[in-house]
Amino acid sequence: MNVAIITFPGSNCDQDCHRSVELAGGSPRYVWHRETSLGGAEAVIVPGGFAHGDYLRPGAIARFSPIMDAVADFARAGGLIVGICNGFQVLCEAGLLPGALLRNESLCFQSHHCRMRVERSDTAFTAGYREGQVLGIPLSHADGNYFADPDTLAALEAERRVVFRYCDARGDASPDANPNGSLNNIAGIVNARGNVLGMMPHPDRAIEAVLGSVDGLPLFESLIGALARAEVA
Amino acid sequence: MPGPPAGNGGAPAGDSTAAPAPPRPRPGDPPITPELVDDHGLSPDEYAQVRRILGREPTFTELGVFSAMWSEHCGYKNSKRLLRLLPTQAPWVIQGPGENAGVIDVGGGWALAFKIESHNHPSAVEPYQGAATGIGGILRDVFTMGARPVATLNSLHFGDLDRPRVRYLFGGVVKGIGDYGNCVGIPSTGGEVYFDRGYEDNPIVNAMCLGLMRTDELIRGTAEGVGNTLMAVGARTGRDGIHGATFASEELSEGDDEASRPQVQVGDPFTEKLLLEASLELIASGHIVGIQDMGAAGLTSSGVEMAGRSGTGVEMDVALVPVREEGMTPYEILLSESQERMLVVAAAGNEDAVREILEKWELEAETIGRVTATGSFRVLEGGIAVADIPALPLTEGCPTYERHGAEGDEVRALREMDIAPYVEPPAGLEDAFLRVVGSPNVASKQWVYEQYDTTVRGNSVERPGGDAGVIRIPGTARGVAASTDCNGRHTYLNPRRGAMGAVAEAARNVACTGAVPMAVTNCLNFGSPLKPHIQHQFREAVLGMRDACAYLETPVTGGNVSFYNETDGKAVYPTPVIGMIGVIDDVEAVVRHAFRDPGDPIFLLGASTGELGGSEYLYVLHGLVAGEPPPVDLAAERALQRCILAMAQLRLLKSAHDVAGGGLAATLTECCLGRPRTGRSVGANVRFTDPLPDADLLFGEDHGRVVATCAPADEERLRRLAADYGVPCERIGTVTGPGAPLEIETESSALRLEAETLRDRYYGVIPEIMN
């Protein structure tokens, strides 16, 4: 299962994603942002970091990197894409996902454990979870405050495209459980077709018990599993 | 004595087979007057030595070079002789002091490069950039050894938070550290933050970095091989930070904020990240023979030091250095401290290959000169010599001084003060307990470390908030632990004891995680070395450090000295920060500080003597910094640490937590509260039979103590092991249920501290002040 990990100058979670894919049984490969082809990849991960230094605003320059045309074509063809943290920001800037990620309400960079609820287990990325399952997972960002206009937000909710929502230990998506001011406690969404996922928390940092959590691993296993099923079919 | 104006017709750049022309003053150079020499921080005697070395008057450019290289920051002129007393050897030390960073063998074919450095002066003037560039510099020191940075720590000391300016400095420094380190993508795994009026005008901002490499990947900052090519790599050179090294070697005074800003550099973490990746790729490529950060004193120190280490010479032409602005003089180009630059020595013929790697990372690499056999640091401007100085005297010939001062009267009076009248808590024991736990020094630093990325790169086993940070070595079970420590009040009252205590505490912190303490990097922050009482502090602190490092077998592999931390004649507390490294074979066995399960027996390992001198208790309840600080019994300390390590190795410990600032009150609170967000708090029933007075017992900061728990079934084994190591071991209580109170009974009092109350105090105080 060949998974491309897009690497921009300033990406810094590329290695974490690499290991996550390996642990999930896939074959990760780095693809430098200046390349123009995904080289036959079956799935794409846009990792976290500070692509192009986050200058101007996160993702605003990365969307113009040569590889992004290939990523957009891949999305249009129904290929599976995961954007994590800065990767989510890049996918929003590139128009592959709706909405924007604003500065955290605290105005500070925040790096800590959070909880999020799995809203759907019927996507290619979440088949390994139970609906309503509460995941413990690290987040680490300054701009994770999800925003969309009222119509877009209503559509996201109506079409069940919110995949992860910040919640408390009991699974309530309460205002207190919202770390950054995101509308409707949104932590992750998919596009209308369901093949592009963007999320702010880091499943790639929750793949080993010794590091505090394994709640992120099923996401990568789900992805690899979906690719395997596609291959059989 | 103005020199003759330089003509336009010098030798053409690059080729000079005839005897090199001596440097000449440039048009516009100021005359070298005694005042100018003094402004450059050189004494008349030192200037006479400059003339002896050159056999003539220096040019203005050369004066700048001597000033920078013989500054305290680069030349260690007031510290070198004493620093030679520190133990630096051990079989596991691969690289001791003198390189960009120290290196030790951490087993399994892995080597760890690590170093701590100060950025105090810039942070006092511009906290955000000052702290940010401090992180940038220390990262470069590590990756220029060929090691990939894997963790950072920070030791920060500020004034009291009730001062608006202190809050501004604290907030700016934390944001600067966060924004820089987060962007480069290096996890912050620990450190310390300390508040005391002794740091009100001069914050201490020390940054430490750890980097990993295979033992055969080490590269050094040398200019080997005559004919090899010098290349300037990374960011362009601008007019920022000119004479930062000399600036860092002077006192600040009122109004310096504005005037000194141009001496503060500006950081660009994105360029740093590219430079990091490019440098590691460059080193792995084998195209280069040496690499060094253009840090303090920029192109000057990197060129001179690389030549000095390999006994060669270098020749460079400043006209070839990529610059940010027109019209920069050789003096400015040589002394600029623009950030994110490297000096690289490429094997002759490999220049294009070097350039290609840099281009991939969207960085520049320009040939600016070559390695020579002359032993000289020779600088041209468009082919015309502007400086020509023997390299070795610039590094090795820096005048050094050893001054024996005397203890200041003020501190002696404070140390000898009878603190007995202050021992009784003025408003009861519970009030005292909550005030100590709610003091910013003891309280949780969650507000700080949650602004740092602590989990990036997926190897953070123990994050900030415990005794020491632990990073796993990628692809192995092995881990590296690190802690920074210095209790400035203790070192102020008794520098020798305080410094010993800093080493002991740092080693104890590392040992509490189950890692074996291995080596030390230090950052010595003091006032002006020209003052007798500071000389005394420095000497005593070095001697204390020497004794403790030798006894605990943790050699010093390098570090940094920062003098002149003074404003208007008032110096900071002497603050010898210790950065301790430990190694653990299996990160699955890491011991954490939090109590775990109801029914687990709680033990106090080590003897209590009730040391309230220099304690948090006296400061918080009485505003006092007084008394004799806790003594360090090195034999007892070593026995305790070995005992803890043995227990950890046998996997007997369910928790272990060091006793330090705030005493047992702080330790027990932290053990009960555990970690914010992920942990759950538990209660404890604790009963002391020790006859010490309540305050001595609960708030004493006696060294050599650890609070530990084990499973009930392991109690006898734990006791026997403690007895084998000769370590006092007293069962002081039992862990109770989640959310239960911390109940403490002494011979004369009983306390019941509700979990909610402790949580509010411990987690609430810093956010309340800062938000």
PDB file of N, CA, C and O in Angstrom, chain B residues 271-300:
ATOM      1  N   THR B 271      14.028  29.494   8.106  1.00  0.00           N
ATOM      2  CA  THR B 271      15.365  29.350   7.528  1.00  0.00           C
ATOM      3  C   THR B 271      16.194  28.370   8.344  1.00  0.00           C
ATOM      4  O   THR B 271      16.958  27.565   7.802  1.00  0.00           O
ATOM      5  N   GLU B 272      16.022  28.409   9.669  1.00  0.00           N
ATOM      6  CA  GLU B 272      16.755  27.479  10.540  1.00  0.00           C
ATOM      7  C   GLU B 272      16.413  26.022  10.209  1.00  0.00           C
ATOM      8  O   GLU B 272      17.291  25.167  10.144  1.00  0.00           O
ATOM      9  N   LYS B 273      15.113  25.774  10.014  1.00  0.00           N
ATOM     10  CA  LYS B 273      14.687  24.413   9.693  1.00  0.00           C
ATOM     11  C   LYS B 273      15.341  23.948   8.379  1.00  0.00           C
ATOM     12  O   LYS B 273      15.832  22.830   8.275  1.00  0.00           O
ATOM     13  N   LEU B 274      15.366  24.858   7.396  1.00  0.00           N
ATOM     14  CA  LEU B 274      15.994  24.496   6.116  1.00  0.00           C
ATOM     15  C   LEU B 274      17.491  24.272   6.303  1.00  0.00           C
ATOM     16  O   LEU B 274      18.073  23.343   5.755  1.00  0.00           O
ATOM     17  N   LEU B 275      18.100  25.154   7.117  1.00  0.00           N
ATOM     18  CA  LEU B 275      19.535  25.043   7.357  1.00  0.00           C
ATOM     19  C   LEU B 275      19.861  23.732   8.079  1.00  0.00           C
ATOM     20  O   LEU B 275      20.868  23.086   7.792  1.00  0.00           O
ATOM     21  N   LEU B 276      18.994  23.359   8.999  1.00  0.00           N
ATOM     22  CA  LEU B 276      19.175  22.104   9.733  1.00  0.00           C
ATOM     23  C   LEU B 276      19.185  20.916   8.751  1.00  0.00           C
ATOM     24  O   LEU B 276      20.111  20.107   8.747  1.00  0.00           O
ATOM     25  N   GLU B 277      18.145  20.856   7.934  1.00  0.00           N
ATOM     26  CA  GLU B 277      18.044  19.729   7.000  1.00  0.00           C
ATOM     27  C   GLU B 277      19.202  19.753   5.992  1.00  0.00           C
ATOM     28  O   GLU B 277      19.799  18.721   5.682  1.00  0.00           O
ATOM     29  N   ALA B 278      19.523  20.960   5.520  1.00  0.00           N
ATOM     30  CA  ALA B 278      20.614  21.075   4.544  1.00  0.00           C
ATOM     31  C   ALA B 278      21.941  20.669   5.174  1.00  0.00           C
ATOM     32  O   ALA B 278      22.746  19.965   4.560  1.00  0.00           O
ATOM     33  N   SER B 279      22.175  21.107   6.412  1.00  0.00           N
ATOM     34  CA  SER B 279      23.458  20.804   7.064  1.00  0.00           C
ATOM     35  C   SER B 279      23.608  19.305   7.281  1.00  0.00           C
ATOM     36  O   SER B 279      24.687  18.741   7.048  1.00  0.00           O
ATOM     37  N   LEU B 280      22.538  18.663   7.749  1.00  0.00           N
ATOM     38  CA  LEU B 280      22.641  17.219   7.990  1.00  0.00           C
ATOM     39  C   LEU B 280      22.853  16.472   6.679  1.00  0.00           C
ATOM     40  O   LEU B 280      23.620  15.506   6.620  1.00  0.00           O
ATOM     41  N   GLU B 281      22.193  16.953   5.618  1.00  0.00           N
ATOM     42  CA  GLU B 281      22.381  16.313   4.311  1.00  0.00           C
ATOM     43  C   GLU B 281      23.809  16.532   3.804  1.00  0.00           C
ATOM     44  O   GLU B 281      24.451  15.630   3.268  1.00  0.00           O
ATOM     45  N   LEU B 282      24.310  17.754   4.052  1.00  0.00           N
ATOM     46  CA  LEU B 282      25.667  18.118   3.649  1.00  0.00           C
ATOM     47  C   LEU B 282      26.699  17.246   4.365  1.00  0.00           C
ATOM     48  O   LEU B 282      27.638  16.724   3.757  1.00  0.00           O
ATOM     49  N   ILE B 283      26.507  17.068   5.661  1.00  0.00           N
ATOM     50  CA  ILE B 283      27.448  16.274   6.453  1.00  0.00           C
ATOM     51  C   ILE B 283      27.406  14.821   5.985  1.00  0.00           C
ATOM     52  O   ILE B 283      28.437  14.180   5.781  1.00  0.00           O
ATOM     53  N   ALA B 284      26.180  14.320   5.770  1.00  0.00           N
ATOM     54  CA  ALA B 284      26.048  12.931   5.328  1.00  0.00           C
ATOM     55  C   ALA B 284      26.646  12.722   3.935  1.00  0.00           C
ATOM     56  O   ALA B 284      27.116  11.638   3.610  1.00  0.00           O
ATOM     57  N   SER B 285      26.677  13.785   3.119  1.00  0.00           N
ATOM     58  CA  SER B 285      27.155  13.659   1.742  1.00  0.00           C
ATOM     59  C   SER B 285      28.666  13.432   1.654  1.00  0.00           C
ATOM     60  O   SER B 285      29.166  12.966   0.645  1.00  0.00           O
ATOM     61  N   GLY B 286      29.385  13.818   2.725  1.00  0.00           N
ATOM     62  CA  GLY B 286      30.843  13.679   2.695  1.00  0.00           C
ATOM     63  C   GLY B 286      31.555  14.751   1.887  1.00  0.00           C
ATOM     64  O   GLY B 286      32.771  14.685   1.711  1.00  0.00           O
ATOM     65  N   HIS B 287      30.822  15.751   1.400  1.00  0.00           N
ATOM     66  CA  HIS B 287      31.466  16.800   0.603  1.00  0.00           C
ATOM     67  C   HIS B 287      32.211  17.823   1.441  1.00  0.00           C
ATOM     68  O   HIS B 287      32.936  18.658   0.917  1.00  0.00           O
ATOM     69  N   ILE B 288      31.974  17.831   2.753  1.00  0.00           N
ATOM     70  CA  ILE B 288      32.598  18.873   3.572  1.00  0.00           C
ATOM     71  C   ILE B 288      33.480  18.255   4.648  1.00  0.00           C
ATOM     72  O   ILE B 288      33.287  17.099   5.036  1.00  0.00           O
ATOM     73  N   VAL B 289      34.456  19.037   5.110  1.00  0.00           N
ATOM     74  CA  VAL B 289      35.360  18.537   6.149  1.00  0.00           C
ATOM     75  C   VAL B 289      35.110  19.219   7.489  1.00  0.00           C
ATOM     76  O   VAL B 289      35.538  18.731   8.532  1.00  0.00           O
ATOM     77  N   GLY B 290      34.435  20.355   7.482  1.00  0.00           N
ATOM     78  CA  GLY B 290      34.166  21.045   8.736  1.00  0.00           C
ATOM     79  C   GLY B 290      32.994  21.978   8.576  1.00  0.00           C
ATOM     80  O   GLY B 290      32.674  22.421   7.465  1.00  0.00           O
ATOM     81  N   ILE B 291      32.315  22.254   9.692  1.00  0.00           N
ATOM     82  CA  ILE B 291      31.156  23.145   9.641  1.00  0.00           C
ATOM     83  C   ILE B 291      31.012  23.803  11.004  1.00  0.00           C
ATOM     84  O   ILE B 291      31.248  23.170  12.032  1.00  0.00           O
ATOM     85  N   GLN B 292      30.682  25.071  11.000  1.00  0.00           N
ATOM     86  CA  GLN B 292      30.486  25.749  12.279  1.00  0.00           C
ATOM     87  C   GLN B 292      29.453  26.857  12.145  1.00  0.00           C
ATOM     88  O   GLN B 292      29.389  27.553  11.135  1.00  0.00           O
ATOM     89  N   ASP B 293      28.674  27.000  13.199  1.00  0.00           N
ATOM     90  CA  ASP B 293      27.687  28.068  13.286  1.00  0.00           C
ATOM     91  C   ASP B 293      28.407  29.419  13.317  1.00  0.00           C
ATOM     92  O   ASP B 293      29.430  29.567  13.958  1.00  0.00           O
ATOM     93  N   MET B 294      27.857  30.395  12.579  1.00  0.00           N
ATOM     94  CA  MET B 294      28.346  31.760  12.754  1.00  0.00           C
ATOM     95  C   MET B 294      27.533  32.373  13.886  1.00  0.00           C
ATOM     96  O   MET B 294      26.565  33.083  13.667  1.00  0.00           O
ATOM     97  N   GLY B 295      27.917  32.046  15.105  1.00  0.00           N
ATOM     98  CA  GLY B 295      27.149  32.506  16.272  1.00  0.00           C
ATOM     99  C   GLY B 295      27.702  33.808  16.797  1.00  0.00           C
ATOM    100  O   GLY B 295      27.833  34.779  16.057  1.00  0.00           O
ATOM    101  N   ALA B 296      28.047  33.822  18.077  1.00  0.00           N
ATOM    102  CA  ALA B 296      28.608  35.030  18.670  1.00  0.00           C
ATOM    103  C   ALA B 296      29.858  35.416  17.889  1.00  0.00           C
ATOM    104  O   ALA B 296      30.688  34.585  17.561  1.00  0.00           O
ATOM    105  N   ALA B 297      29.951  36.698  17.537  1.00  0.00           N
ATOM    106  CA  ALA B 297      31.070  37.224  16.761  1.00  0.00           C
ATOM    107  C   ALA B 297      31.158  36.612  15.360  1.00  0.00           C
ATOM    108  O   ALA B 297      32.198  36.666  14.710  1.00  0.00           O
ATOM    109  N   GLY B 298      30.051  36.044  14.926  1.00  0.00           N
ATOM    110  CA  GLY B 298      29.804  35.675  13.535  1.00  0.00           C
ATOM    111  C   GLY B 298      30.932  35.051  12.747  1.00  0.00           C
ATOM    112  O   GLY B 298      31.531  34.048  13.140  1.00  0.00           O
ATOM    113  N   LEU B 299      31.201  35.649  11.603  1.00  0.00           N
ATOM    114  CA  LEU B 299      32.209  35.149  10.675  1.00  0.00           C
ATOM    115  C   LEU B 299      33.587  35.143  11.322  1.00  0.00           C
ATOM    116  O   LEU B 299      34.419  34.285  11.046  1.00  0.00           O
ATOM    117  N   THR B 300      33.809  36.096  12.208  1.00  0.00           N
ATOM    118  CA  THR B 300      35.105  36.184  12.871  1.00  0.00           C
ATOM    119  C   THR B 300      35.376  34.945  13.708  1.00  0.00           C
ATOM    120  O   THR B 300      36.361  34.234  13.505  1.00  0.00           O
TER     121      THR B 300
END
